[in-house]
Coordinates of C-alpha atoms in Angstrom, one line a residue:
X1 CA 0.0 0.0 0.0
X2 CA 2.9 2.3 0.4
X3 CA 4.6 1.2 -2.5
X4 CA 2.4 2.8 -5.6
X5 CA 2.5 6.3 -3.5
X6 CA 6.3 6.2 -3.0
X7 CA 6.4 5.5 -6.5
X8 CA 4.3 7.9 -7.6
X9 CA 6.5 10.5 -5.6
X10 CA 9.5 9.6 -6.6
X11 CA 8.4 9.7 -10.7
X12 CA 7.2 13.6 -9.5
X13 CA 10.3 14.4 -7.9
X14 CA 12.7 12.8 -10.8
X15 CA 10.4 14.6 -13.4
X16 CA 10.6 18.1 -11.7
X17 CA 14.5 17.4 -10.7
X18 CA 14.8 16.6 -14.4
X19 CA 12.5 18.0 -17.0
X20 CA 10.5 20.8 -15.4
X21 CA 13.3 22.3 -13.3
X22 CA 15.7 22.6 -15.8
X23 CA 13.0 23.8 -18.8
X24 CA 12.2 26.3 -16.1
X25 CA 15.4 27.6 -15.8
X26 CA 16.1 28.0 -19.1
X27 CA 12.7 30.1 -19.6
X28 CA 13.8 32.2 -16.4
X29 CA 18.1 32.7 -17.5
X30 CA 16.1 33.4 -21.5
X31 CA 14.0 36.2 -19.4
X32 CA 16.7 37.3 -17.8
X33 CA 18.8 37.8 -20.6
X34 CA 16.1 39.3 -22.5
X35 CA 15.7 41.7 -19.5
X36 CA 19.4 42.1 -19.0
X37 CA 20.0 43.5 -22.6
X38 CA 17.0 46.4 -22.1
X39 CA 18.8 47.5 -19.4
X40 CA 22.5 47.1 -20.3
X41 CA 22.5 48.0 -24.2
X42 CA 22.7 50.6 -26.4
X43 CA 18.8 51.5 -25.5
X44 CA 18.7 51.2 -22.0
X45 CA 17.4 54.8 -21.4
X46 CA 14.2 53.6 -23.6
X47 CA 13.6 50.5 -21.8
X48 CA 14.1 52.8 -18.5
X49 CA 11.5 54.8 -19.5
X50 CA 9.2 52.6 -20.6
X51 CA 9.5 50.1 -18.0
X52 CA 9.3 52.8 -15.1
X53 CA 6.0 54.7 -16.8
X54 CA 4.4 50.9 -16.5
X55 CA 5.6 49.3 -13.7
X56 CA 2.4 51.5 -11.3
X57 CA 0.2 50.1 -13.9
X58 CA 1.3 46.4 -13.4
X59 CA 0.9 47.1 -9.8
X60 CA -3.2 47.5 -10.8
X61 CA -3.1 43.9 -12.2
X62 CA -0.9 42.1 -10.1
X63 CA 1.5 41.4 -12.2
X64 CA 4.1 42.9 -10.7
X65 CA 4.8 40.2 -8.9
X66 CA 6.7 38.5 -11.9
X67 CA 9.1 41.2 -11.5
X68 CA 10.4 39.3 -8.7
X69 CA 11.6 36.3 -10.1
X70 CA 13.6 38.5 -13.0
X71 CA 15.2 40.0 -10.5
X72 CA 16.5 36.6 -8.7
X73 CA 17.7 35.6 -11.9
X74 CA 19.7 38.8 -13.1
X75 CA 21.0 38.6 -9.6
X76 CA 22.2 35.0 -10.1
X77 CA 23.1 35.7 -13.5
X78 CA 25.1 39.1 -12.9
X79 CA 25.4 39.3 -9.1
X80 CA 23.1 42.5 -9.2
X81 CA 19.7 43.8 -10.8
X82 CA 19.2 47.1 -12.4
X83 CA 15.5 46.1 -12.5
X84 CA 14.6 46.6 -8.8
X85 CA 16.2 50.0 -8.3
X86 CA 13.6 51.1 -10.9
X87 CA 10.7 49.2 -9.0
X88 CA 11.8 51.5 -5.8
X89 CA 11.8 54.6 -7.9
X90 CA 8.5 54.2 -8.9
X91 CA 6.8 53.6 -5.4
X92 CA 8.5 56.8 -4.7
X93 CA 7.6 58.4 -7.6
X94 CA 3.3 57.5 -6.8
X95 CA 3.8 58.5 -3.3
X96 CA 5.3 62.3 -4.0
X97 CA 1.9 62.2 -6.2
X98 CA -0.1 61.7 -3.0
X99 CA 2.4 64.1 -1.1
X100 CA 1.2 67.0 -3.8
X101 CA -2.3 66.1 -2.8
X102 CA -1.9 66.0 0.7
X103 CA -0.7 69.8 0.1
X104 CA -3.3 70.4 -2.4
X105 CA -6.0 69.0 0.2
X106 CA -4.4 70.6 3.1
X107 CA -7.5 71.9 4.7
X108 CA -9.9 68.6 4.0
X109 CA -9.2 66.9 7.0
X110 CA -11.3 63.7 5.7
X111 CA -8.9 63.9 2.9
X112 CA -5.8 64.3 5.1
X113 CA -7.0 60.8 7.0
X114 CA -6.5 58.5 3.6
X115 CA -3.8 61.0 2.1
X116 CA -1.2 61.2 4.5
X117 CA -1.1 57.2 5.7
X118 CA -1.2 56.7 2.0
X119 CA 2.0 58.8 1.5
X120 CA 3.8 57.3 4.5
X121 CA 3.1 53.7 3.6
X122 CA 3.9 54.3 -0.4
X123 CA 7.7 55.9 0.4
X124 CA 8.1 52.7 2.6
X125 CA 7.1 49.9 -0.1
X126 CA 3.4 49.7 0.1
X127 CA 1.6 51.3 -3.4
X128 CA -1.9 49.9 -3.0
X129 CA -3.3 52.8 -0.4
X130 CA -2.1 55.6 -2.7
X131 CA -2.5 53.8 -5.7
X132 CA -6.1 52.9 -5.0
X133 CA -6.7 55.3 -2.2
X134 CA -5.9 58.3 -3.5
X135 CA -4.2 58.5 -7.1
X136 CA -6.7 56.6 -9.1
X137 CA -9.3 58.2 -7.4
X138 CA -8.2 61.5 -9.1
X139 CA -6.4 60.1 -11.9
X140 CA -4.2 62.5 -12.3
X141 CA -1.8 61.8 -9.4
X142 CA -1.5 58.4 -11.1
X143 CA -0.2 60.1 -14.5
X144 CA 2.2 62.4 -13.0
X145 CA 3.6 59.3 -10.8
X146 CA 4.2 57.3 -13.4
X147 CA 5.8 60.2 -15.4
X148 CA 8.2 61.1 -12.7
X149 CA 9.0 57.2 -12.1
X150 CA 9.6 57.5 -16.0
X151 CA 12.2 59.7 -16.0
X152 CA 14.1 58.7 -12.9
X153 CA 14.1 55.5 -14.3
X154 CA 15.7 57.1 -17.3
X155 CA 18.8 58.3 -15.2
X156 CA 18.8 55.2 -13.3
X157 CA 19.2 52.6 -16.5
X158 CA 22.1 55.3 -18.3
X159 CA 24.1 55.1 -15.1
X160 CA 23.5 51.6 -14.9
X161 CA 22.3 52.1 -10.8
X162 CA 22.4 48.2 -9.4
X163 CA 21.3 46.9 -6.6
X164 CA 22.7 43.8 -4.5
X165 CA 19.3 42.5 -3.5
X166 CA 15.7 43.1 -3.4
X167 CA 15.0 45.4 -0.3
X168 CA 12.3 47.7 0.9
X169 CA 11.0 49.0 -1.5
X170 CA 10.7 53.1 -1.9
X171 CA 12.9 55.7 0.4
X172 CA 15.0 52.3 1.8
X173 CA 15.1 51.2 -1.4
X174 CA 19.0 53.1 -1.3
X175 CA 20.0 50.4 1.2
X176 CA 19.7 47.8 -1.2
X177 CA 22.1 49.7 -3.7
X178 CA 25.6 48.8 -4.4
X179 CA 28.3 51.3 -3.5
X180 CA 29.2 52.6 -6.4
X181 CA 25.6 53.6 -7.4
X182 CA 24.3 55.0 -4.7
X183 CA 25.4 59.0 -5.3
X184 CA 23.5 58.6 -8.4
X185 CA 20.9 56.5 -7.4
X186 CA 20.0 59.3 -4.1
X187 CA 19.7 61.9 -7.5
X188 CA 17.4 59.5 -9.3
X189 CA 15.1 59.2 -5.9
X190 CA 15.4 63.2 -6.1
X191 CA 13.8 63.2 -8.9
X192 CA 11.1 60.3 -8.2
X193 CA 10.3 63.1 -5.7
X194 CA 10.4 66.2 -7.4
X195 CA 8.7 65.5 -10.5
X196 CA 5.7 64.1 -9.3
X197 CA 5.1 66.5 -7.0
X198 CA 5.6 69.3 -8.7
X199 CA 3.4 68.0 -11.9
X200 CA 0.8 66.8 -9.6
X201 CA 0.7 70.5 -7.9
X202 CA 0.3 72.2 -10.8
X203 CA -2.0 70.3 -12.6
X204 CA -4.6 70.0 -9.2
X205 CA -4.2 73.8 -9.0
X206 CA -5.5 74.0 -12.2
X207 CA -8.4 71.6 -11.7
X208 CA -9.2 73.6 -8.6
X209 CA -8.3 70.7 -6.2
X210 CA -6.7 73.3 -3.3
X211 CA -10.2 75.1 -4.0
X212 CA -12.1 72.1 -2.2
X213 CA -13.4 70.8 -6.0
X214 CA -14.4 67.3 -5.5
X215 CA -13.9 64.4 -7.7
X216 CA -17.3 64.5 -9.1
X217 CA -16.9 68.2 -10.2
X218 CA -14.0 67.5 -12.2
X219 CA -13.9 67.5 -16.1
X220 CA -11.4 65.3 -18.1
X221 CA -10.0 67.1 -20.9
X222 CA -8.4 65.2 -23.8
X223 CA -5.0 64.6 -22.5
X224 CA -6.8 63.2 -19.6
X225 CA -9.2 60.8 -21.0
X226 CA -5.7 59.7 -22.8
X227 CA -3.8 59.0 -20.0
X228 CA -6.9 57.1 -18.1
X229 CA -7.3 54.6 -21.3
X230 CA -3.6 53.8 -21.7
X231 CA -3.7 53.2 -17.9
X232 CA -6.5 51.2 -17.1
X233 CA -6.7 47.7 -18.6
X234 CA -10.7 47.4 -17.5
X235 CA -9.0 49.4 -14.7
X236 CA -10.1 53.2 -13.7
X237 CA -10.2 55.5 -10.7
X238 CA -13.1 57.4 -9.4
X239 CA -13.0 60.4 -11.8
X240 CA -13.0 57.9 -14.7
X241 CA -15.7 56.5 -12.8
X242 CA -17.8 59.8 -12.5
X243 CA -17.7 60.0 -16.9
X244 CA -18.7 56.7 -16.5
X245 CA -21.7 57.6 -14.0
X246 CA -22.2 60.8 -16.2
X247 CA -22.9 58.4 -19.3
X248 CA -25.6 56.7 -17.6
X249 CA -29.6 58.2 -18.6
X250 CA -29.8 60.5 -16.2
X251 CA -33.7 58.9 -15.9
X252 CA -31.8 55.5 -14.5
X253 CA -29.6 57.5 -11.8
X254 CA -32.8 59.3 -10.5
X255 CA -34.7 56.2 -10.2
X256 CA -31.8 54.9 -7.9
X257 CA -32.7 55.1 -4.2
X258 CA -30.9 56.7 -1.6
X259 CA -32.3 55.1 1.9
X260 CA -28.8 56.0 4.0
X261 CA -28.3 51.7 3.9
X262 CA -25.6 50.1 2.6
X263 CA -26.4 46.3 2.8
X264 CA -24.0 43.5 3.1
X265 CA -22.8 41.7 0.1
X266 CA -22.9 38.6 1.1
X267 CA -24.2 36.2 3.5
X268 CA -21.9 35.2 6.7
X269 CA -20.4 37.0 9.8
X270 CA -19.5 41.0 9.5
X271 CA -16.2 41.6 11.3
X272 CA -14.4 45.1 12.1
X273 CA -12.2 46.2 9.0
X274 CA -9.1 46.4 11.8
X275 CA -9.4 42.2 12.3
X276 CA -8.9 41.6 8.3
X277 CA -5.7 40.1 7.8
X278 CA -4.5 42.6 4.8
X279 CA -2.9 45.6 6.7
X280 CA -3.6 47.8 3.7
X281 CA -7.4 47.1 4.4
X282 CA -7.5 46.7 8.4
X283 CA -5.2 50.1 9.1
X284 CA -8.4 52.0 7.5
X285 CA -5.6 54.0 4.7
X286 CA -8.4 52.9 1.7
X287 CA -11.3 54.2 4.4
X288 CA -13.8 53.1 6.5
X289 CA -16.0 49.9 6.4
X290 CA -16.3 46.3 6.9
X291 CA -15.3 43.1 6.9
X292 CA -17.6 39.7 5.5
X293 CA -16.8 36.1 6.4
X294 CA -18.8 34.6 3.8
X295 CA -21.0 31.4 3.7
X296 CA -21.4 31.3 0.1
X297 CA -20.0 32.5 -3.1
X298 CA -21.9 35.0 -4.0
X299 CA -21.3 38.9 -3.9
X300 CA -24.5 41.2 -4.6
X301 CA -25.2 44.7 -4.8
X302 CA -25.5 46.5 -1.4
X303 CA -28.1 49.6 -2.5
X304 CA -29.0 50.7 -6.0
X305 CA -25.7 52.1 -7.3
X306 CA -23.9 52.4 -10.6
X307 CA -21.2 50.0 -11.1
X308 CA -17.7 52.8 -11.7
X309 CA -15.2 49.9 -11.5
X310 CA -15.2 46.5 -12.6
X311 CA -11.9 44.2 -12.6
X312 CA -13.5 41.9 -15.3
X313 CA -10.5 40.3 -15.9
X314 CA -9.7 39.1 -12.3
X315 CA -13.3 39.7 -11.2
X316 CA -12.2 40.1 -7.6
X317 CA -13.0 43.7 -7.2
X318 CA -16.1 45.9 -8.1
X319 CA -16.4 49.8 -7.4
X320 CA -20.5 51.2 -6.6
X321 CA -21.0 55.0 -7.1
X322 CA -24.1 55.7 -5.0
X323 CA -26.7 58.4 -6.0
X324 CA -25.5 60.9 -3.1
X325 CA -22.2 60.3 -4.6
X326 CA -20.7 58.0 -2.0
X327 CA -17.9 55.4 -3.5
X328 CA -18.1 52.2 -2.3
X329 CA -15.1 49.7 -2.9
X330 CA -16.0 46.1 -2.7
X331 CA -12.6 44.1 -2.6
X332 CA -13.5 39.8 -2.6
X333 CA -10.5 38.2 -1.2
X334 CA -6.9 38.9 0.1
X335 CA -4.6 38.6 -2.4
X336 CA -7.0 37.2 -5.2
X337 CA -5.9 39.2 -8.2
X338 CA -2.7 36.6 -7.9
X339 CA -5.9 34.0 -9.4
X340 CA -5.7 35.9 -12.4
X341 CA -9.5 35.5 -12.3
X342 CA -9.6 31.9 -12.2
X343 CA -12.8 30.8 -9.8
X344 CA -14.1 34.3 -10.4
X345 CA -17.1 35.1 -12.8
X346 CA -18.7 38.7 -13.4
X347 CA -22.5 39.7 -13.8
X348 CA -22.3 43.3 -14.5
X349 CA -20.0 45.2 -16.3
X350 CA -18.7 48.6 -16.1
X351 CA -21.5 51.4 -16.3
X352 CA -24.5 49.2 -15.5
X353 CA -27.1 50.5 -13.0
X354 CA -28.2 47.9 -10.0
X355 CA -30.1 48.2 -7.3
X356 CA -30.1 46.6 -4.2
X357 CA -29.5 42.6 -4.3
X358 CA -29.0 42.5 -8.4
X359 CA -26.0 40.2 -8.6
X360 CA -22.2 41.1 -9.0
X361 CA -19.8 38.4 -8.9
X362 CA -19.8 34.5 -8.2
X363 CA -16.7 33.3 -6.7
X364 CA -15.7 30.1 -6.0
X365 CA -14.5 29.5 -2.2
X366 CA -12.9 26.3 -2.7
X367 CA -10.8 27.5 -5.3
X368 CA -9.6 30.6 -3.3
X369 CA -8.7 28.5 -0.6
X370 CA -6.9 26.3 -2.5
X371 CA -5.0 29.0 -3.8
X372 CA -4.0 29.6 -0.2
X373 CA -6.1 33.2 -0.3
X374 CA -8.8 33.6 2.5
X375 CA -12.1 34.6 1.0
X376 CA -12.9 37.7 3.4
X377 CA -15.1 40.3 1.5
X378 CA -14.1 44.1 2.7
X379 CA -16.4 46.9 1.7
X380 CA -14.5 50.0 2.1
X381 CA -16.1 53.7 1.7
X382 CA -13.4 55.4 -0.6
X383 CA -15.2 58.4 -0.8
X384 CA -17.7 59.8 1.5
X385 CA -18.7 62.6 -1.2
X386 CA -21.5 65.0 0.5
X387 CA -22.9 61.6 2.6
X388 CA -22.5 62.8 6.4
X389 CA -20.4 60.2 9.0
X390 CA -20.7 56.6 8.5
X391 CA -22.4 54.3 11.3
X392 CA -20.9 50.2 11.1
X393 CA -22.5 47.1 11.8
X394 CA -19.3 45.0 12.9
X395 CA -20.3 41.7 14.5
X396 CA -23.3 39.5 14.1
X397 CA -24.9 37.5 11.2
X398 CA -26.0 39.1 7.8
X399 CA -28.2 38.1 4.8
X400 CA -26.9 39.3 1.6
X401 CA -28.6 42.4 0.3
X402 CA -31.3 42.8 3.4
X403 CA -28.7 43.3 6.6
X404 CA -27.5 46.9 6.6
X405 CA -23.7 47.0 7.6
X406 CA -23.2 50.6 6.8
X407 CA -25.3 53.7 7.5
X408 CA -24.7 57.7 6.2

C-alpha cells in the first residue's frame, strides 16, 4: 500500500528534478537575458522609460509580482539587478503624487486621514493605499507618478544604478544599492520626488483641487481621457468613474434610491475592517467599512448604485457610485488578483445601473482556498462625497442584500 504512493512521488520528484526544473530555468536565465539586454544596451534609457512609466500600472493587475523572479535571476546571473532599483523609484515616484495632494488638500481633514497614511506607507514599499486610495481616485496623481518614475528610471538605466538584492521597497530602497551607485541612485530618488510632485501641484491647482473641488466636479480634458485609457486595462479610478456615471440616462440615476443603507454583500459573519488580515485594508488607509466572512459565493449589490469599477478580468473587485455620490469599494478576497481571475465570474459590467440585491460576482470558495487566499469580502467607503459620518455594523450574522452594515 505504500509502494504505488512512493512511487508515484518519486516519478514527480525525478520529473521536476529533471524536466520541469531545468525547462524552467532555461525560460527564467532566457528572461533574464532578455531583461538584462534592455537595461544594459545601447537603449537602455528607452527600456528605462518605458519600464518605469508601466511598472504603477502592473501594480493594478498584479502582475508585478513576476518582476520578482527577474530580479533573482539577473542577480544570479550578474550578481546584481538594475530592475529593482527602478521598481523602488516608482513607489516613490506614486507617493510624492499623494504628497502633492496632501498639500493640495491641506485643509480637508477627511482627505488628510487617507492621504497622509497613504503617503507614508507608499515611500516605505506599500503602493496599494495611494494607488487605490488616492491616485486613481483623481487620476491624475496616477499620471504624474508614473511620469516622474519614468524619467528617474531614465537616469537610473544610463548610469546603470544596481542593486545587490531586493530590499524595501521606496525611500529604503537606497540600502539595497551597491556602493558605487548610490550617489547617483540618491539623484534618481530626487527626482522620483520632485517630479511628481511638482506636476501633480500644478495640474490639481489648475483643476481647482486646493479650492475644495471634489472628484465628481472634475472634467477630463483630452489629454486626460488619454492617459486614463492607456492606464486602465478594464481598470479606472473614481473620476474615470464619475464620466462613466455621467454616461448613464440621467432617468436610471434618478430612479436609484438613496435610503442611507448600505447592505451586506454577502451572507456570513461582519467583522471590524481592523481584524482583516491585509494591513492595507484593516489600518483604515483605503477608508472606512467592513469586513464579511462569507457562507457562500456570492457577492451582490449592497443599495442601488452604478457600477464605476469592474476588474472583469480578475473579477475580484467591483467599485458602486451611489446616488448621493458616496464610493463604495467592494474588494473579494486577500490577495485574489494573484488567481488571475480563475474561480471568479462577473454579472455586470462597467457602467450598468443595479439596485439593491442585483448580482455582481460568483466566486468560487474552494478554489480561493486552495490557492491559499482567504475569502474575506471588505467593503470600504473610498469616498464619503457629501454623505455625512458613516455608522458600522461589525459583529453578528448578515443576509446578503437585506442586513445593513453601513449607515450615512
Amino acid at each position: 500500500m505504500i509502494i504505488v504512493p512512493f512511487c508515484s512521488l518519486l516519478l514527480g520528484v525525478m520529473t521536476a528534478h529533471f524536466i520541469v526544473g531545468p525547462i524552467g530555468w532555461a525560460i527564467g536565465t532566457w528572461i533574464g537575458d532578455v531583461v538584462m539586454a534592455g537595461i544594459s544596451g545601447s537603449f537602455r534609457v528607452v527600456f528605462g522609460a518605458i519600464f518605469g512609466a508601466v511598472y504603477a500600472p502592473l501594480v493594478i493587475t498584479g502582475l508585478h509580482h513576476m518582476t520578482n523572479a527577474v530580479d533573482l535571476q539577473l542577480i544570479s546571473q550578474t550578481g546584481g539587478t538594475m530592475l529593482w532599483p527602478m521598481i523602488a523609484l516608482s513607489n516613490i515616484a506614486q507617493g510624492s503624487a499623494v504628497l502633492a495632494m496632501c498639500v493640495l488638500q491641506k485643509k480637508d481633514e477627511d482627505a488628510q486621514q487617507v492621504n497622509i497614511p497613504a503617503c507614508l506607507s507608499c515611500y516605505l514599499g506599500v503602493t496599494e493605499p495611494a494607488i487605490f486610495g488616492v491616485n486613481l481616485k483623481y487620476v491624475f496623481p496616477f499620471v504624474c507618478g508614473m511620469i516622474g518614475s519614468s524619467c528617474a528610471a531614465i537616469v537610473c538605466t544610463a548610469f546603470s544604478c544596481t542593486a545587490n538584492a531586493i530590499g524595501v521597497g521606496g525611500l529604503p530602497g537606497i540600502l539595497s544599492m551597491q556602493p558605487q551607485s548610490i550617489p547617483m541612485y540618491a539623484v534618481c530618488m530626487a527626482i522620483a520626488v520632485v517630479i511628481p510632485f511638482a506636476i501633480c501641484l500644478i495640474v490639481g491647482k489648475r483643476k481647482g483641487i486646493d479650492k475644495g473641488v471634489g472628484v465628481e466636479d472634475i472634467t477630463l480634458d483630452g489629454s486626460d481621457v488619454a492617459a486614463a485609457a492607456t492606464i486602465s486595462a478594464g481598470v479606472s479610478g473614481s473620476a474615470v468613474g464619475a464620466a462613466v456615471a455621467a454616461a448613464v440616462s440621467s432617468e436610471a440615476v434618478e430612479s436609484l434610491a438613496d435610503d442611507g443603507e448600505i447592505d451586506a454583500v454577502a451572507n456570513g459573519t461582519v467583522i471590524p475592517l481592523s481584524e482583516v488580515e491585509d494591513q492595507v485594508f484593516a489600518s483604515g488607509a483605503m477608508g472606512e467599512g467592513v469586513g464579511i466572512n462569507p457562507t457562500d459565493g456570492e457577492v451582490v449589490a449592497p443599495c442601488d448604485a452604478v457600477v464605476t469599477v469592474m476588474m472583469e478580468e480578475t473579477g475580484h473587485a467591483v467599485g458602486l457610485t451611489l446616488k448621493c455620490g458616496l464610493e463604495l469599494l467592494i474588494h473579494i478576497g486577500i490577495d485574489t488578483v494573484e488567481m488571475n481571475g480563475d474561480g471568479f465570474d462577473c454579472h455586470v459590467r462597467k457602467g450598468a445601473v443595479v439596485h439593491r440585491g442585483d448580482k455582481l460576482v460568483s466566486f468560487d470558495r474552494e478554489k480561493v482556498a486552495a490557492a491559499g487566499h482567504k475569502d474575506t469580502i471588505m467593503m470600504i467607503v473610498t469616498d464619503k462625497g457629501p454623505a455625512g459620518d458613516l455608522t458600522l455594523t461589525e459583529s453578528g450574522a448578515v443576509e446578503a442584500g437585506k442586513t445593513p452594515v453601513i449607515r450615512y
